[in-house]
Tab-separated table of C-alpha atoms in Angstrom:
chain	number	residue	atom	x	y	z
X	1	UNK	CA	28.994	-29.715	-31.123
X	2	UNK	CA	27.387	-28.789	-27.798
X	3	UNK	CA	23.804	-29.883	-27.323
X	4	UNK	CA	21.349	-27.014	-27.390
X	5	UNK	CA	19.072	-26.642	-24.373
X	6	UNK	CA	16.597	-24.420	-26.175
X	7	UNK	CA	13.229	-26.069	-25.727
X	8	UNK	CA	9.572	-25.237	-25.535
X	9	UNK	CA	7.450	-26.068	-22.545
X	10	UNK	CA	4.128	-27.770	-23.171
X	11	UNK	CA	1.920	-27.156	-20.121
X	12	UNK	CA	-0.577	-29.718	-21.415
X	13	UNK	CA	1.751	-32.459	-20.243
X	14	UNK	CA	4.060	-30.642	-17.874
X	15	UNK	CA	7.002	-31.725	-20.025
X	16	UNK	CA	9.230	-30.232	-22.674
X	17	UNK	CA	9.664	-30.714	-26.406
X	18	UNK	CA	12.090	-29.476	-29.011
X	19	UNK	CA	10.889	-26.534	-31.088
X	20	UNK	CA	9.716	-27.018	-34.639
X	21	UNK	CA	12.217	-26.514	-37.429
X	22	UNK	CA	10.783	-23.138	-38.351
X	23	UNK	CA	11.211	-22.029	-34.709
X	24	UNK	CA	7.665	-20.671	-34.591
X	25	UNK	CA	6.168	-20.420	-31.116
X	26	UNK	CA	3.957	-23.386	-30.400
X	27	UNK	CA	0.386	-22.261	-29.808
X	28	UNK	CA	-0.140	-23.941	-26.490
X	29	UNK	CA	-3.231	-21.947	-25.569
X	30	UNK	CA	-5.710	-24.035	-27.535
X	31	UNK	CA	-4.644	-27.309	-25.883
X	32	UNK	CA	-3.478	-25.905	-22.563
X	33	UNK	CA	-3.716	-28.437	-19.768
X	34	UNK	CA	-6.594	-30.360	-21.376
X	35	UNK	CA	-5.148	-33.648	-20.181
X	36	UNK	CA	-3.507	-32.433	-16.998
X	37	UNK	CA	-4.938	-33.616	-13.702
X	38	UNK	CA	-3.348	-32.620	-10.424
X	39	UNK	CA	-2.953	-35.212	-7.664
X	40	UNK	CA	-4.397	-32.644	-5.233
X	41	UNK	CA	-7.820	-32.654	-6.931
X	42	UNK	CA	-10.511	-34.767	-5.343
X	43	UNK	CA	-13.047	-35.187	-8.131
X	44	UNK	CA	-13.745	-34.442	-11.795
X	45	UNK	CA	-15.376	-31.102	-10.981
X	46	UNK	CA	-12.251	-29.954	-9.115
X	47	UNK	CA	-10.055	-31.178	-11.973
X	48	UNK	CA	-12.064	-29.249	-14.569
X	49	UNK	CA	-11.771	-26.103	-12.456
X	50	UNK	CA	-8.028	-26.629	-12.120
X	51	UNK	CA	-7.697	-26.929	-15.887
X	52	UNK	CA	-9.478	-23.620	-16.397
X	53	UNK	CA	-7.490	-21.918	-13.643
X	54	UNK	CA	-4.213	-23.291	-15.008
X	55	UNK	CA	-5.058	-21.862	-18.423
X	56	UNK	CA	-5.524	-18.465	-16.762
X	57	UNK	CA	-2.175	-18.829	-15.020
X	58	UNK	CA	-0.409	-19.647	-18.274
X	59	UNK	CA	-1.994	-16.551	-19.857
X	60	UNK	CA	-0.633	-14.496	-16.944
X	61	UNK	CA	2.836	-15.964	-17.538
X	62	UNK	CA	2.647	-14.981	-21.207
X	63	UNK	CA	1.512	-11.435	-20.413
X	64	UNK	CA	4.089	-10.557	-17.738
X	65	UNK	CA	7.317	-11.598	-19.453
X	66	UNK	CA	9.807	-9.425	-21.328
X	67	UNK	CA	8.299	-10.491	-24.677
X	68	UNK	CA	4.546	-10.692	-23.936
X	69	UNK	CA	2.347	-12.700	-26.271
X	70	UNK	CA	-1.293	-12.243	-27.212
X	71	UNK	CA	-3.296	-14.991	-25.488
X	72	UNK	CA	-5.019	-17.646	-27.588
X	73	UNK	CA	-8.765	-17.943	-27.027
X	74	UNK	CA	-11.042	-16.197	-24.505
X	75	UNK	CA	-9.625	-14.890	-21.233
X	76	UNK	CA	-11.285	-14.815	-17.811
X	77	UNK	CA	-9.968	-11.340	-17.084
X	78	UNK	CA	-11.294	-11.025	-13.550
X	79	UNK	CA	-9.724	-14.344	-12.583
X	80	UNK	CA	-6.470	-13.408	-14.308
X	81	UNK	CA	-6.250	-10.076	-12.483
X	82	UNK	CA	-6.926	-11.723	-9.119
X	83	UNK	CA	-4.263	-14.317	-9.864
X	84	UNK	CA	-1.822	-11.556	-10.838
X	85	UNK	CA	-2.452	-9.961	-7.456
X	86	UNK	CA	-1.696	-13.252	-5.664
X	87	UNK	CA	1.493	-13.655	-7.685
X	88	UNK	CA	2.459	-9.991	-7.163
X	89	UNK	CA	2.691	-9.369	-10.903
X	90	UNK	CA	-0.013	-6.715	-11.369
X	91	UNK	CA	2.326	-3.878	-12.340
X	92	UNK	CA	4.046	-5.820	-15.124
X	93	UNK	CA	0.672	-7.046	-16.371
X	94	UNK	CA	-0.727	-3.519	-16.558
X	95	UNK	CA	2.396	-2.096	-18.230
X	96	UNK	CA	2.550	-4.861	-20.855
X	97	UNK	CA	-1.178	-4.632	-21.636
X	98	UNK	CA	-0.808	-0.869	-22.130
X	99	UNK	CA	1.699	-1.673	-24.878
X	100	UNK	CA	-0.545	-4.246	-26.568
X	101	UNK	CA	-3.494	-2.309	-28.085
X	102	UNK	CA	-4.529	-5.377	-30.058
X	103	UNK	CA	-5.807	-6.947	-26.815
X	104	UNK	CA	-9.344	-5.792	-26.104
X	105	UNK	CA	-10.256	-5.966	-22.431
X	106	UNK	CA	-13.842	-5.497	-21.252
X	107	UNK	CA	-14.310	-2.144	-19.521
X	108	UNK	CA	-15.105	-3.634	-16.074
X	109	UNK	CA	-11.895	-5.715	-16.192
X	110	UNK	CA	-9.846	-2.735	-17.330
X	111	UNK	CA	-11.181	-0.652	-14.453
X	112	UNK	CA	-10.453	-3.492	-12.025
X	113	UNK	CA	-6.871	-3.730	-13.263
X	114	UNK	CA	-6.338	0.029	-13.205
X	115	UNK	CA	-7.602	0.343	-9.644
X	116	UNK	CA	-5.420	-2.491	-8.343
X	117	UNK	CA	-2.377	-1.335	-10.338
X	118	UNK	CA	-2.766	2.238	-9.106
X	119	UNK	CA	-2.844	1.047	-5.494
X	120	UNK	CA	0.148	-1.251	-6.072
X	121	UNK	CA	2.161	1.504	-7.770
X	122	UNK	CA	1.402	3.918	-4.932
X	123	UNK	CA	2.468	1.337	-2.366
X	124	UNK	CA	5.639	0.553	-4.343
X	125	UNK	CA	6.618	4.231	-4.194
X	126	UNK	CA	5.657	4.408	-0.511
X	127	UNK	CA	7.877	1.402	0.260
X	128	UNK	CA	10.723	2.903	-1.777
X	129	UNK	CA	10.571	6.018	0.386
X	130	UNK	CA	10.325	3.960	3.594
X	131	UNK	CA	13.233	1.799	2.429
X	132	UNK	CA	15.436	4.874	2.231
X	133	UNK	CA	14.251	6.110	5.635
X	134	UNK	CA	15.022	2.755	7.268
X	135	UNK	CA	18.383	2.447	5.471
X	136	UNK	CA	19.331	5.994	6.482
X	137	UNK	CA	18.420	5.391	10.133
X	138	UNK	CA	20.529	2.239	10.226
X	139	UNK	CA	23.450	3.937	8.466
X	140	UNK	CA	23.336	6.900	10.870
X	141	UNK	CA	23.489	4.422	13.763
X	142	UNK	CA	26.675	2.932	12.320
X	143	UNK	CA	24.961	-0.263	11.141
X	144	UNK	CA	26.070	-1.781	7.850
X	145	UNK	CA	22.809	-2.687	6.101
X	146	UNK	CA	22.110	-3.613	2.481
X	147	UNK	CA	18.664	-3.641	0.907
X	148	UNK	CA	17.710	-6.956	-0.734
X	149	UNK	CA	15.158	-7.168	-3.558
X	150	UNK	CA	12.467	-4.475	-3.259
X	151	UNK	CA	12.738	-1.012	-4.776
X	152	UNK	CA	16.456	-1.203	-5.682
X	153	UNK	CA	15.894	-4.465	-7.568
X	154	UNK	CA	12.995	-2.925	-9.495
X	155	UNK	CA	15.265	-0.061	-10.505
X	156	UNK	CA	18.086	-2.361	-11.553
X	157	UNK	CA	15.928	-4.715	-13.627
X	158	UNK	CA	13.263	-2.374	-15.005
X	159	UNK	CA	14.727	1.143	-14.562
X	160	UNK	CA	11.435	1.897	-12.778
X	161	UNK	CA	10.461	1.864	-9.096
X	162	UNK	CA	6.867	0.905	-9.867
X	163	UNK	CA	7.211	-2.208	-12.029
X	164	UNK	CA	7.838	-4.766	-9.295
X	165	UNK	CA	4.862	-5.357	-7.006
X	166	UNK	CA	5.726	-4.377	-3.430
X	167	UNK	CA	6.104	-6.775	-0.524
X	168	UNK	CA	8.180	-6.186	2.591
X	169	UNK	CA	11.471	-4.348	3.083
X	170	UNK	CA	14.326	-6.848	3.327
X	171	UNK	CA	17.524	-5.754	5.065
X	172	UNK	CA	20.744	-7.777	5.165
X	173	UNK	CA	23.113	-6.913	8.012
X	174	UNK	CA	25.947	-8.479	10.034
X	175	UNK	CA	24.610	-10.737	12.810
X	176	UNK	CA	26.593	-8.795	15.396
X	177	UNK	CA	24.459	-5.707	14.668
X	178	UNK	CA	21.006	-7.324	14.722
X	179	UNK	CA	20.162	-6.109	18.235
X	180	UNK	CA	21.226	-2.536	17.419
X	181	UNK	CA	19.143	-2.644	14.253
X	182	UNK	CA	16.101	-3.860	16.208
X	183	UNK	CA	16.433	-0.872	18.547
X	184	UNK	CA	16.551	1.520	15.570
X	185	UNK	CA	13.477	-0.106	14.020
X	186	UNK	CA	11.595	0.204	17.297
X	187	UNK	CA	12.360	3.917	17.155
X	188	UNK	CA	10.629	3.995	13.763
X	189	UNK	CA	7.493	2.328	15.219
X	190	UNK	CA	8.364	-1.228	14.121
X	191	UNK	CA	7.704	-4.143	16.434
X	192	UNK	CA	8.625	-7.838	16.257
X	193	UNK	CA	6.465	-10.554	17.833
X	194	UNK	CA	9.607	-12.379	18.902
X	195	UNK	CA	11.927	-9.414	19.340
X	196	UNK	CA	12.592	-10.559	22.903
X	197	UNK	CA	14.786	-13.283	21.416
X	198	UNK	CA	17.356	-10.569	20.679
X	199	UNK	CA	17.340	-9.217	24.236
X	200	UNK	CA	19.844	-11.694	25.713
X	201	UNK	CA	23.023	-13.155	24.285
X	202	UNK	CA	21.838	-16.705	24.878
X	203	UNK	CA	18.486	-16.276	23.121
X	204	UNK	CA	20.057	-14.260	20.320
X	205	UNK	CA	22.579	-17.020	19.627
X	206	UNK	CA	19.785	-19.603	19.604
X	207	UNK	CA	17.755	-17.520	17.162
X	208	UNK	CA	20.672	-16.927	14.815
X	209	UNK	CA	21.646	-20.560	14.899
X	210	UNK	CA	18.280	-21.797	13.620
X	211	UNK	CA	17.058	-19.077	11.279
X	212	UNK	CA	18.303	-16.184	9.172
X	213	UNK	CA	15.702	-13.504	9.787
X	214	UNK	CA	13.284	-11.770	12.119
X	215	UNK	CA	10.157	-9.951	10.922
X	216	UNK	CA	9.059	-6.525	12.158
X	217	UNK	CA	5.805	-4.691	11.466
X	218	UNK	CA	4.767	-1.058	11.787
X	219	UNK	CA	0.960	-1.263	12.233
X	220	UNK	CA	0.492	2.468	11.715
X	221	UNK	CA	2.226	2.236	8.318
X	222	UNK	CA	1.127	-1.303	7.415
X	223	UNK	CA	4.718	-1.971	6.341
X	224	UNK	CA	6.887	-4.915	7.267
X	225	UNK	CA	10.667	-5.080	7.588
X	226	UNK	CA	12.609	-8.324	7.679
X	227	UNK	CA	16.069	-8.250	9.211
X	228	UNK	CA	18.311	-10.907	7.649
X	229	UNK	CA	21.756	-11.785	9.005
X	230	UNK	CA	22.601	-14.248	6.241
X	231	UNK	CA	21.271	-15.104	2.790
X	232	UNK	CA	19.716	-18.464	3.630
X	233	UNK	CA	18.259	-20.112	6.707
X	234	UNK	CA	21.375	-22.258	7.068
X	235	UNK	CA	24.720	-20.630	6.265
X	236	UNK	CA	26.030	-23.687	4.420
X	237	UNK	CA	23.293	-23.296	1.783
X	238	UNK	CA	24.734	-20.010	0.480
X	239	UNK	CA	27.657	-18.316	2.245
X	240	UNK	CA	27.276	-14.662	3.142
X	241	UNK	CA	30.480	-12.976	1.996
X	242	UNK	CA	30.858	-9.561	3.717
X	243	UNK	CA	32.714	-8.193	0.696
X	244	UNK	CA	29.743	-8.991	-1.549
X	245	UNK	CA	26.747	-8.708	0.762
X	246	UNK	CA	27.407	-5.015	1.490
X	247	UNK	CA	29.184	-4.285	-1.743
X	248	UNK	CA	28.049	-1.055	-3.358
X	249	UNK	CA	26.130	2.156	-2.786
X	250	UNK	CA	23.127	2.975	-4.948
X	251	UNK	CA	21.460	6.349	-5.365
X	252	UNK	CA	17.674	6.382	-5.555
X	253	UNK	CA	16.781	9.713	-7.171
X	254	UNK	CA	15.176	12.104	-4.732
X	255	UNK	CA	15.382	9.592	-1.886
X	256	UNK	CA	19.042	9.242	-1.016
X	257	UNK	CA	21.799	6.662	-1.083
X	258	UNK	CA	21.539	3.073	0.146
X	259	UNK	CA	23.750	-0.017	0.184
X	260	UNK	CA	22.856	-2.963	-2.044
X	261	UNK	CA	24.498	-6.379	-2.493
X	262	UNK	CA	26.894	-7.171	-5.297
X	263	UNK	CA	24.831	-7.615	-8.482
X	264	UNK	CA	26.047	-11.120	-9.279
X	265	UNK	CA	25.560	-12.230	-5.677
X	266	UNK	CA	22.074	-10.741	-5.754
X	267	UNK	CA	21.148	-12.674	-8.900
X	268	UNK	CA	22.430	-15.959	-7.447
X	269	UNK	CA	20.397	-15.304	-4.307
X	270	UNK	CA	17.252	-14.700	-6.395
X	271	UNK	CA	17.754	-18.068	-8.097
X	272	UNK	CA	18.242	-19.876	-4.779
X	273	UNK	CA	15.379	-18.026	-3.091
X	274	UNK	CA	12.855	-18.778	-5.844
X	275	UNK	CA	13.911	-22.415	-6.094
X	276	UNK	CA	13.775	-22.981	-2.332
X	277	UNK	CA	10.257	-21.488	-2.199
X	278	UNK	CA	9.005	-23.513	-5.166
X	279	UNK	CA	8.509	-20.335	-7.249
X	280	UNK	CA	5.381	-19.684	-5.206
X	281	UNK	CA	5.262	-16.172	-6.693
X	282	UNK	CA	5.460	-15.524	-10.428
X	283	UNK	CA	7.081	-12.235	-9.374
X	284	UNK	CA	10.238	-14.120	-8.372
X	285	UNK	CA	10.421	-16.050	-11.625
X	286	UNK	CA	9.841	-12.821	-13.554
X	287	UNK	CA	12.985	-11.375	-11.961
X	288	UNK	CA	14.936	-14.223	-13.552
X	289	UNK	CA	13.064	-14.041	-16.885
X	290	UNK	CA	13.708	-10.327	-17.301
X	291	UNK	CA	17.362	-10.577	-16.202
X	292	UNK	CA	18.009	-13.374	-18.696
X	293	UNK	CA	16.791	-11.164	-21.513
X	294	UNK	CA	17.956	-7.672	-20.560
X	295	UNK	CA	21.017	-8.546	-18.438
X	296	UNK	CA	20.678	-5.365	-16.398
X	297	UNK	CA	20.930	-6.844	-12.920
X	298	UNK	CA	24.189	-8.703	-13.537
X	299	UNK	CA	25.328	-6.316	-16.301
X	300	UNK	CA	25.402	-9.276	-18.727
X	301	UNK	CA	28.368	-10.791	-16.916
X	302	UNK	CA	27.234	-14.400	-17.279
X	303	UNK	CA	30.760	-15.765	-16.997
X	304	UNK	CA	30.970	-13.993	-13.666
X	305	UNK	CA	27.660	-15.536	-12.560
X	306	UNK	CA	28.827	-19.050	-13.462
X	307	UNK	CA	32.250	-18.617	-11.833
X	308	UNK	CA	30.755	-17.278	-8.608
X	309	UNK	CA	28.006	-19.930	-8.524
X	310	UNK	CA	30.635	-22.658	-8.831
X	311	UNK	CA	32.773	-21.021	-6.164
X	312	UNK	CA	29.983	-21.047	-3.562
X	313	UNK	CA	28.268	-24.286	-4.604
X	314	UNK	CA	25.163	-22.700	-6.150
X	315	UNK	CA	25.588	-23.975	-9.718
X	316	UNK	CA	22.560	-26.247	-9.515
X	317	UNK	CA	20.255	-23.467	-8.305
X	318	UNK	CA	21.447	-20.977	-10.934
X	319	UNK	CA	21.299	-23.490	-13.788
X	320	UNK	CA	17.838	-24.762	-12.827
X	321	UNK	CA	16.353	-21.283	-12.367
X	322	UNK	CA	17.713	-20.067	-15.700
X	323	UNK	CA	16.509	-23.227	-17.422
X	324	UNK	CA	12.955	-22.808	-16.101
X	325	UNK	CA	12.843	-19.177	-17.256
X	326	UNK	CA	14.324	-19.939	-20.672
X	327	UNK	CA	11.922	-22.786	-21.322
X	328	UNK	CA	8.880	-20.781	-20.341
X	329	UNK	CA	9.878	-17.976	-22.724
X	330	UNK	CA	11.348	-20.269	-25.412
X	331	UNK	CA	14.610	-18.313	-25.523
X	332	UNK	CA	18.216	-19.538	-25.652
X	333	UNK	CA	20.310	-19.524	-22.519
X	334	UNK	CA	23.360	-17.261	-22.361
X	335	UNK	CA	26.271	-19.463	-23.568
X	336	UNK	CA	28.026	-19.659	-20.155
X	337	UNK	CA	24.758	-20.732	-18.487
X	338	UNK	CA	24.088	-23.239	-21.267
X	339	UNK	CA	27.505	-24.818	-20.733
X	340	UNK	CA	26.834	-24.920	-16.998
X	341	UNK	CA	23.503	-26.710	-17.529
X	342	UNK	CA	25.099	-29.222	-19.899
X	343	UNK	CA	27.742	-30.047	-17.302
X	344	UNK	CA	25.236	-30.582	-14.467
X	345	UNK	CA	22.447	-33.102	-15.150
X	346	UNK	CA	20.727	-32.184	-11.905
X	347	UNK	CA	19.805	-28.779	-13.406
X	348	UNK	CA	17.401	-30.613	-15.719
X	349	UNK	CA	15.993	-32.566	-12.769
X	350	UNK	CA	15.471	-29.459	-10.665
X	351	UNK	CA	13.899	-27.582	-13.584
X	352	UNK	CA	11.459	-30.445	-14.205
X	353	UNK	CA	10.555	-30.543	-10.510
X	354	UNK	CA	10.006	-26.782	-10.459
X	355	UNK	CA	7.757	-26.852	-13.515
X	356	UNK	CA	5.751	-29.774	-12.153
X	357	UNK	CA	5.320	-27.989	-8.821
X	358	UNK	CA	4.155	-24.822	-10.573
X	359	UNK	CA	1.622	-26.819	-12.589
X	360	UNK	CA	0.214	-28.174	-9.328
X	361	UNK	CA	0.136	-24.966	-7.317
X	362	UNK	CA	0.565	-21.774	-9.340
X	363	UNK	CA	-3.077	-21.558	-10.398
X	364	UNK	CA	-4.474	-22.130	-6.906
X	365	UNK	CA	-6.598	-19.283	-5.599
X	366	UNK	CA	-4.631	-19.226	-2.334
X	367	UNK	CA	-0.967	-19.766	-1.548
X	368	UNK	CA	0.105	-23.425	-1.295
X	369	UNK	CA	1.780	-24.866	1.776
X	370	UNK	CA	4.829	-22.714	2.363
X	371	UNK	CA	8.031	-24.423	1.268
X	372	UNK	CA	9.610	-23.556	4.643
X	373	UNK	CA	6.825	-25.361	6.498
X	374	UNK	CA	8.439	-28.193	8.499
X	375	UNK	CA	6.273	-30.872	6.886
X	376	UNK	CA	7.072	-29.523	3.421
X	377	UNK	CA	10.797	-29.619	4.210
X	378	UNK	CA	10.511	-33.230	5.373
X	379	UNK	CA	8.618	-34.271	2.243
X	380	UNK	CA	11.122	-32.463	0.085
X	381	UNK	CA	14.014	-34.322	1.674
X	382	UNK	CA	12.228	-37.623	1.219
X	383	UNK	CA	11.783	-36.873	-2.489
X	384	UNK	CA	15.468	-35.886	-2.661
X	385	UNK	CA	14.398	-32.576	-4.195
X	386	UNK	CA	16.482	-30.477	-1.839
X	387	UNK	CA	19.397	-32.879	-1.876
X	388	UNK	CA	19.610	-32.860	-5.666
X	389	UNK	CA	20.444	-29.149	-5.495
X	390	UNK	CA	23.523	-29.921	-3.408
X	391	UNK	CA	26.825	-31.197	-4.655
X	392	UNK	CA	28.933	-31.116	-1.503
X	393	UNK	CA	28.630	-32.965	1.779
X	394	UNK	CA	28.459	-29.656	3.629
X	395	UNK	CA	25.425	-28.545	1.593
X	396	UNK	CA	23.624	-31.843	2.183
X	397	UNK	CA	24.267	-31.608	5.913
X	398	UNK	CA	23.020	-28.011	5.872
X	399	UNK	CA	19.767	-29.041	4.214
X	400	UNK	CA	19.218	-31.848	6.700
X	401	UNK	CA	19.721	-29.311	9.473
X	402	UNK	CA	16.500	-27.636	8.322
X	403	UNK	CA	14.637	-30.577	9.838
X	404	UNK	CA	16.120	-29.776	13.233
X	405	UNK	CA	15.679	-26.003	13.161
X	406	UNK	CA	12.869	-24.779	15.461
X	407	UNK	CA	10.809	-21.707	14.617
X	408	UNK	CA	10.931	-18.467	16.663
X	409	UNK	CA	7.660	-19.371	18.472
X	410	UNK	CA	9.235	-22.668	19.526
X	411	UNK	CA	12.298	-20.860	20.821
X	412	UNK	CA	10.061	-18.722	23.008
X	413	UNK	CA	7.899	-21.603	24.255
X	414	UNK	CA	10.680	-24.170	24.732
X	415	UNK	CA	13.580	-22.476	26.485
X	416	UNK	CA	15.676	-25.529	27.353
X	417	UNK	CA	19.324	-25.916	28.344
X	418	UNK	CA	21.551	-26.727	25.369
X	419	UNK	CA	21.776	-30.458	26.159
X	420	UNK	CA	18.022	-30.939	26.458
X	421	UNK	CA	17.391	-28.732	23.445
X	422	UNK	CA	19.428	-31.064	21.211
X	423	UNK	CA	17.257	-33.991	22.328
X	424	UNK	CA	14.089	-32.035	21.570
X	425	UNK	CA	15.307	-31.211	18.066
X	426	UNK	CA	15.894	-34.898	17.277
X	427	UNK	CA	12.386	-35.734	18.485
X	428	UNK	CA	11.014	-32.866	16.377
X	429	UNK	CA	12.764	-34.123	13.222
X	430	UNK	CA	11.571	-37.692	13.810
X	431	UNK	CA	7.974	-36.504	14.175
X	432	UNK	CA	8.126	-34.543	10.922
X	433	UNK	CA	9.584	-37.458	9.007
X	434	UNK	CA	6.974	-39.720	10.554
X	435	UNK	CA	4.205	-37.437	9.289
X	436	UNK	CA	5.810	-37.069	5.869
X	437	UNK	CA	6.270	-40.801	5.181
X	438	UNK	CA	2.525	-41.633	5.008
X	439	UNK	CA	1.923	-38.541	2.852
X	440	UNK	CA	4.666	-39.665	0.500
X	441	UNK	CA	3.255	-43.195	0.308
X	442	UNK	CA	-0.218	-41.871	-0.518
X	443	UNK	CA	1.202	-39.734	-3.348
X	444	UNK	CA	2.998	-42.643	-5.032
């Protein structure tokens, strides 16, 4: 008989345990993180604060999932609402609390939540409208552009435009049309700090070789657009299949028609994206949690998800992401995903690493060091975290290439001939590894 992977997560230790025989939810709130101490804390006072903040984070996790649970014990509502804002999960928090009359919030906290949620909902609708305007402008210019995440994803997962906190507008397009797209965005009042890198063939090729996106901002609208020409920073990490990246039209009522990626491809990307960023936003993990339980994004085609993940070498990312979500919510995995996890031991390793990282960083009042930061990449490689997600030589090489990839500011400042540029990249990688080694030794 296949081994079940249904477990409960005990944040007090950062590890997992089998559920009790009666399958009742373990009441983790009363003992939440009492013994946990993060290596980033400097003294007992900091550790005590982290414990309290981590308890608030766990309450937020419970209240934003597809099956929200009443928190155990008192709640620091102001802190929880501020943390929800950092994790871009305000709209789900407000909607779930509206459906839980047994939870009594103090009036000041309720007003705080309502004010923030109203502003977030308004901005979500504003970005949905702007998404359609941008997509229409690109389509009219003959540019094939699909909208990633954002308003379409909120509609697919929640059947509601205003249940996924807004961020930027993410557009996926063929690399050959990036310059044309930049011109269209400039016509809509968007500007990129490093847009000049698209002005010449040589600079454009350099930019596209080392990264997968360029950010634009419209100051008058306070809206950002990110142009992506592949799913991941390095193509070998997740191939961008033209037949799936720009797969299907989607009608947004009252706003028009846009292109969106294939649903299964989109779900696999969400798993890889969240994992590569260390689940820095609960919003990203909530996308996985809700999809696991309502199956709307991938239309419950879990066999299709597993087959496609295996085909493109993303089995580890999909298995680990699903395992983290299932353990947090104490729900069984879809059978195809469960079989995938059982066949790949590294899914367990990646899930453990993700949960440990969330315990260290999710409750922080500010964002942790970005997972794409060069030093973070170097440390990750030294811990073999990134490598454990790979199961082909090509993927491992692709992840090592992240060490050599300069940022857009570097491309502008260091415009070297190709031969000299290769030498600079080796020096850059050596410096990062040199900085990461002492940090790793201190953490052991």
